[in-house]
Coordinates of C-alpha atoms and ligand atoms in Angstrom, one line a residue:
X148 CA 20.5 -1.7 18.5
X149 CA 21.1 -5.0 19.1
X150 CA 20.7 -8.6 17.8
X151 CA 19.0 -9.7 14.4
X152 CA 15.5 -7.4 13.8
X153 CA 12.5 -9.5 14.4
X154 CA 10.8 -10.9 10.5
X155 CA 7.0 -9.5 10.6
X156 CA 5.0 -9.1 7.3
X157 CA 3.4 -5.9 8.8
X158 CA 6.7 -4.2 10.7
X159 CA 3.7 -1.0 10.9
X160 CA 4.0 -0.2 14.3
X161 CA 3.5 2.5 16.5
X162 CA 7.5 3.8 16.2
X163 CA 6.9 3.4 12.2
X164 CA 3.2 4.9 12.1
X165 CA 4.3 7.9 13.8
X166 CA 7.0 8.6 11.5
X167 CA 5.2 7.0 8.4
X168 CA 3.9 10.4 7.3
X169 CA 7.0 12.5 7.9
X170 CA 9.0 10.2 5.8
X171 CA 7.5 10.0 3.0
X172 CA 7.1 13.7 2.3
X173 CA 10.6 14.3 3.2
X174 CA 10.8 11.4 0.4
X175 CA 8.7 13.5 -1.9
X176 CA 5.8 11.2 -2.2
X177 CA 3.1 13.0 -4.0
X178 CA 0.0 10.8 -2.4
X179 CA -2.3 14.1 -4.1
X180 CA -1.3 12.8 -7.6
X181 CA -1.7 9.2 -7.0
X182 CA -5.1 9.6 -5.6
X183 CA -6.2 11.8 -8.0
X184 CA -4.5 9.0 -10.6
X185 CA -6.9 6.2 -9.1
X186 CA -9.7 8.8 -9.0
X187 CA -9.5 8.8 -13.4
X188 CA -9.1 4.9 -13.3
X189 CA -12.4 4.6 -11.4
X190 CA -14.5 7.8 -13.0
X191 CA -13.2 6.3 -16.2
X192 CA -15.1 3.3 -15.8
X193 CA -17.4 4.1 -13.6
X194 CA -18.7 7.8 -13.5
X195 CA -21.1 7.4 -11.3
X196 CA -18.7 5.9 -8.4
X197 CA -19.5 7.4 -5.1
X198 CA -17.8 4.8 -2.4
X199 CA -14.0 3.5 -2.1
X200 CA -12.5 1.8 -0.3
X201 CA -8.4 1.9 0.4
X202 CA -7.3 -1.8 1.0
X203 CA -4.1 -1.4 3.5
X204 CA -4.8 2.1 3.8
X205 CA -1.7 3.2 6.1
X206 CA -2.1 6.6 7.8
X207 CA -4.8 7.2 5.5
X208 CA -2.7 10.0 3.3
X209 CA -5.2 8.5 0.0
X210 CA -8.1 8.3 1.6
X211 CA -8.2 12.4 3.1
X212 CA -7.6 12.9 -0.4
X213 CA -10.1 10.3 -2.2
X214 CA -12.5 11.6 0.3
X215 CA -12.9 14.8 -2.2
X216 CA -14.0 13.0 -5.0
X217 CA -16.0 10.0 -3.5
X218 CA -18.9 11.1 -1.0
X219 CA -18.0 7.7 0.8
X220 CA -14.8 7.0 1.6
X221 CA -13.1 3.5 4.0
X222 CA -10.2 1.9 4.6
X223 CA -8.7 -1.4 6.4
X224 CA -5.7 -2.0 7.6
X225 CA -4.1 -4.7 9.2
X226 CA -2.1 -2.5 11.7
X227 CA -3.2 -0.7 14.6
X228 CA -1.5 2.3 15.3
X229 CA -1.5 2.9 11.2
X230 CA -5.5 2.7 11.8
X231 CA -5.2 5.3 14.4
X232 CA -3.3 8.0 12.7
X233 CA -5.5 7.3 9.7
X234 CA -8.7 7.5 11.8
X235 CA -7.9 10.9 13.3
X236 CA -7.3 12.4 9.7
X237 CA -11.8 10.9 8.9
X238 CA -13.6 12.3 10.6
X239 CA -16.2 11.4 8.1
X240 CA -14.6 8.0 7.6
X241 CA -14.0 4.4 8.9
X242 CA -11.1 2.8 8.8
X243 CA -11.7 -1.1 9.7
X244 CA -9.5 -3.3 11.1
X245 CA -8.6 -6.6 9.1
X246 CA -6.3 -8.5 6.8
X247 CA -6.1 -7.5 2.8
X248 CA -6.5 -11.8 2.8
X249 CA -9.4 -12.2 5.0
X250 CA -11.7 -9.4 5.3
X251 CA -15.5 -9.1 4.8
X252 CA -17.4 -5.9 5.5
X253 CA -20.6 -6.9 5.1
X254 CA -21.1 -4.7 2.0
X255 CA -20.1 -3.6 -1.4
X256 CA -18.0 -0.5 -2.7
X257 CA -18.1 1.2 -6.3
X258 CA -14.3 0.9 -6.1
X259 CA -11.8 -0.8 -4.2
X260 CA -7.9 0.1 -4.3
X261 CA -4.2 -0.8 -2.7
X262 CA -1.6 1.3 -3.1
X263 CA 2.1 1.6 -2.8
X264 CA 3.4 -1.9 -3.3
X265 CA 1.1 -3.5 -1.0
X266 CA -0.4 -6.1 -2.8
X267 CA 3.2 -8.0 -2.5
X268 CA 2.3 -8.8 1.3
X269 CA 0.9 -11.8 -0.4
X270 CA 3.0 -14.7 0.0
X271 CA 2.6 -16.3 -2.8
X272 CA 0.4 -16.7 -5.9
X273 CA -2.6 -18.4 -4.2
X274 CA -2.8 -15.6 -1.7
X275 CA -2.2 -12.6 -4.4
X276 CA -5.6 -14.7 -6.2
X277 CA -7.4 -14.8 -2.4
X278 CA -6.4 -11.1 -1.4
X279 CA -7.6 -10.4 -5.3
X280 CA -10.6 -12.1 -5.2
X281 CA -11.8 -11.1 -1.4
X282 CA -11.1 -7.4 -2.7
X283 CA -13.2 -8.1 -5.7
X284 CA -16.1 -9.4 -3.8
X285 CA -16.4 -6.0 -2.0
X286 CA -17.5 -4.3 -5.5
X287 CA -21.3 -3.8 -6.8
X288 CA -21.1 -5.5 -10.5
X289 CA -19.5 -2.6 -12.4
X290 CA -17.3 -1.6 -9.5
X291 CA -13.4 -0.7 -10.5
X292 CA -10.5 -2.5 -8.5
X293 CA -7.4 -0.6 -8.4
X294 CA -3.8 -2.2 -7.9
X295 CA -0.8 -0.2 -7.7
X296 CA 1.7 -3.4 -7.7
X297 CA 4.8 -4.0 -6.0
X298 CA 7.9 -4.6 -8.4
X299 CA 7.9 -7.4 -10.7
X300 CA 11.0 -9.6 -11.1
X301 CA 12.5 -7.9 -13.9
X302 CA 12.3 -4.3 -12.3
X303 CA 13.2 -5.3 -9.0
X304 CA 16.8 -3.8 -7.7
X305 CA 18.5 -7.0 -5.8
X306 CA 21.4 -5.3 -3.1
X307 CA 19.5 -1.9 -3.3
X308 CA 20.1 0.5 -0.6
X309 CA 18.0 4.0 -0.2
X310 CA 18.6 6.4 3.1
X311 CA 16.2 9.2 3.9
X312 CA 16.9 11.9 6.8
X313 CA 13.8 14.6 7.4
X314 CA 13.4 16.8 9.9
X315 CA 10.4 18.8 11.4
X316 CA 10.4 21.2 14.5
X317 CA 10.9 18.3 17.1
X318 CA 12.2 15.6 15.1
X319 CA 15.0 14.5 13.0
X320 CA 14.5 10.9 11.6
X321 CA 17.0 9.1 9.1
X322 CA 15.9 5.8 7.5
X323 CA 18.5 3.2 5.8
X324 CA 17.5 0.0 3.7
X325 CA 18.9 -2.9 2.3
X326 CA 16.3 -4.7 0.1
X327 CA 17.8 -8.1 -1.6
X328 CA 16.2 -11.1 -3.8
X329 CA 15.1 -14.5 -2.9
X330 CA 13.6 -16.6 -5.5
X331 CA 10.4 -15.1 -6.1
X332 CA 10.5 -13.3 -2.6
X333 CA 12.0 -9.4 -1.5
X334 CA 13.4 -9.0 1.8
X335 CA 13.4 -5.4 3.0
X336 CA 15.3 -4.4 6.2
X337 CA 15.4 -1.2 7.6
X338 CA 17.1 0.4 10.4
X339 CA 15.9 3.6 11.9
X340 CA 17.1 6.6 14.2
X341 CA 14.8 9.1 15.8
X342 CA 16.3 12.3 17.4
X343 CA 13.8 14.6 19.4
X344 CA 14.1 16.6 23.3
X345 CA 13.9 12.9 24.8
X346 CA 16.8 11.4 23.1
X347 CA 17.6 9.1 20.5
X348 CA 15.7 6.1 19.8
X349 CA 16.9 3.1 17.4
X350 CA 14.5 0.4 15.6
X351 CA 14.9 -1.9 13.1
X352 CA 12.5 -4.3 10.5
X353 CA 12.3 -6.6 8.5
X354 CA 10.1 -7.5 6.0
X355 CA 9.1 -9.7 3.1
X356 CA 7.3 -8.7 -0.2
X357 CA 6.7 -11.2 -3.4
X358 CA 7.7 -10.4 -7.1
X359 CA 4.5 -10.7 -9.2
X360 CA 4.5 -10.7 -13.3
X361 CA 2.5 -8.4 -15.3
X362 CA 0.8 -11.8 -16.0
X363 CA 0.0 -12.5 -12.9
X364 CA -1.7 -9.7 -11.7
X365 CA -4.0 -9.7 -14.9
X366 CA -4.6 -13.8 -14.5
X367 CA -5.4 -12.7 -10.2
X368 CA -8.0 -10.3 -11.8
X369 CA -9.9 -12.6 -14.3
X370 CA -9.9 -15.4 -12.1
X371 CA -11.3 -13.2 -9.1
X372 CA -14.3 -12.3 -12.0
X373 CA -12.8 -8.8 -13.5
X374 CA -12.1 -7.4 -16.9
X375 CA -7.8 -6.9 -16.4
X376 CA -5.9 -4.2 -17.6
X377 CA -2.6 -2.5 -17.0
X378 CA -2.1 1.1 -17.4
X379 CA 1.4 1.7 -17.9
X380 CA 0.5 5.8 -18.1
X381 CA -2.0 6.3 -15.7
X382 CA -0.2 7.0 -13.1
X383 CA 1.9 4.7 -10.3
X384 CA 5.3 4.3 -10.1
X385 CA 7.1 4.4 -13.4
X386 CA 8.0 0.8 -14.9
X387 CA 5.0 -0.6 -12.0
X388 CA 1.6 1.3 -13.9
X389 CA -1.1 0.5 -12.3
X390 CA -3.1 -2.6 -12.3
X391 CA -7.3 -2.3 -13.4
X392 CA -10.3 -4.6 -13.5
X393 CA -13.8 -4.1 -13.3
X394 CA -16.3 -6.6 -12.3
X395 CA -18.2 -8.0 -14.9
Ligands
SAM289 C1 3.7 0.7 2.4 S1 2.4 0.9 3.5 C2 1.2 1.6 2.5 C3 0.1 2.3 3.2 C4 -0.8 3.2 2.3 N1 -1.5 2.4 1.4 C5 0.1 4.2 1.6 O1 0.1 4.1 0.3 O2 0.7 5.1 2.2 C6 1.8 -0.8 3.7 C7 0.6 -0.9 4.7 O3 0.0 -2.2 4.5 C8 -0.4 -2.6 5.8 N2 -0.5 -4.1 5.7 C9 0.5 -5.0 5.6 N3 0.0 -6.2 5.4 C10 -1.3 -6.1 5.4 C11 -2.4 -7.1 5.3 N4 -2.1 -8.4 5.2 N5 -3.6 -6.6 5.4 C12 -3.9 -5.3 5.5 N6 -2.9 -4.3 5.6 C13 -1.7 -4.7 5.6 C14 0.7 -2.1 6.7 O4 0.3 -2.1 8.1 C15 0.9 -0.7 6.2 O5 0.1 0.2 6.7

């Protein structure tokens, strides 16, 4: 390893997408839960729901799982090789290419989600409001948006450090972090070793997110035409809750 890893907002490439998966399970992430979690936000409000779409949709662990409940299921994504492990796990899915910021289908969804933090891609508060919004305008009236936040600045561990080491038959992969506070910004780096038959391999990344308030995320709602709410047991990460508006 050498030199100072490169700063990139989406540090998702192929090294990390083939990994992605491994890692979290060995982390325990139970992606079954949270998509059943988001599937009683949107049937909650909308029984009828039969489309979603997964904003940022990774390797597409919520959407094999979403696709159960919801005849229709898509996703975007703004990285490449994530969109290709996730397409391969669809068959009867799309996974579109595009920026949480920027995108536009072309057509409407009975619910929209992000999960895992992703939301706090957005620089700052005008682009949590555009990401909000430009998800927003991918609902039919009635349709449920789903936010499962990043952390806000009061739960937000400055100097935190977290390690992982999984294994399956060919791989053994250990993960370190070292996440630290800037004003209203996170910075995330993370250094990782992969062990198979070919060798080792080393990569690094680094990565900014933005603390949001509870406030915020409601205000990004209404302002993007939704009813806000935040569900503090529906499901998400304990102390983040999940984030819900429907549009009115
Ligand atoms: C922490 S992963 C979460 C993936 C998936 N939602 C999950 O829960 O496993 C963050 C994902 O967001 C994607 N991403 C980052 N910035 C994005 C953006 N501006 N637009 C769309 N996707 C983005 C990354 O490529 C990565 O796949």
């Amino acid at each position: 390893m050498s030199g100072a890893p490169a700063v990139t907002s989406a540090a998702y490439d192929a090294d990390v997408a083939e990994i992605y998966d491994l890692l979290y399970a060995g982390r325990g992430k139970n992606f079954a839960a949270e998509a059943d979690a988001v599937t009683r936000v949107v049937r909650d409000r909308r029984p009828q729901a039969r489309s979603v779409l997964d904003v940022a949709c990774g390797t597409g662990e919520h959407l094999r799982r979403l696709a159960a409940a919801f005849p229709e299921v898509a996703g975007l994504e703004l990285s490449p090789a994530m969109c290709t492990v996730a397409e391969a796990k669809l068959p009867s899915g799309v996974v579109h290419a595009g920026d949480m910021r920027s995108f536009a289908l072309g057509r409407r969804f009975d619910a929209v989600c992000i999960l895992t933090g992703t939301i706090g891609y957005a620089r700052d508060l005008d682009e949590l409001c555009v990401t909000v919004r430009t998800m927003a305008s991918h609902l039919v009236p009635g349709g449920v948006l789903v936010i499962d936040p990043w952390w806000s600045p009061d739960t937000f561990l400055d100097g935190h450090v977290a390690h992982d080491m999984v294994r399956d038959d060919t791989r053994t992969v250990v993960r370190v972090s070292h996440s630290t506070r800037h004003g209203p910004a996170t910075r995330h780096e993370a250094h990782y070793v992969v062990a198979d038959g070919d060798g080792i391999r080393h990569f690094s990344h680094v990565q900014m997110l933005t603390l949001f308030t509870r406030g915020d995320y409601l205000d990004a709602l209404r302002s993007a035409g939704c009813t806000a709410e935040h569900l503090t047991d529906a499901g998400g990460l304990p102390g983040r809750g999940l984030f819900a508006g429907v549009l009115r």
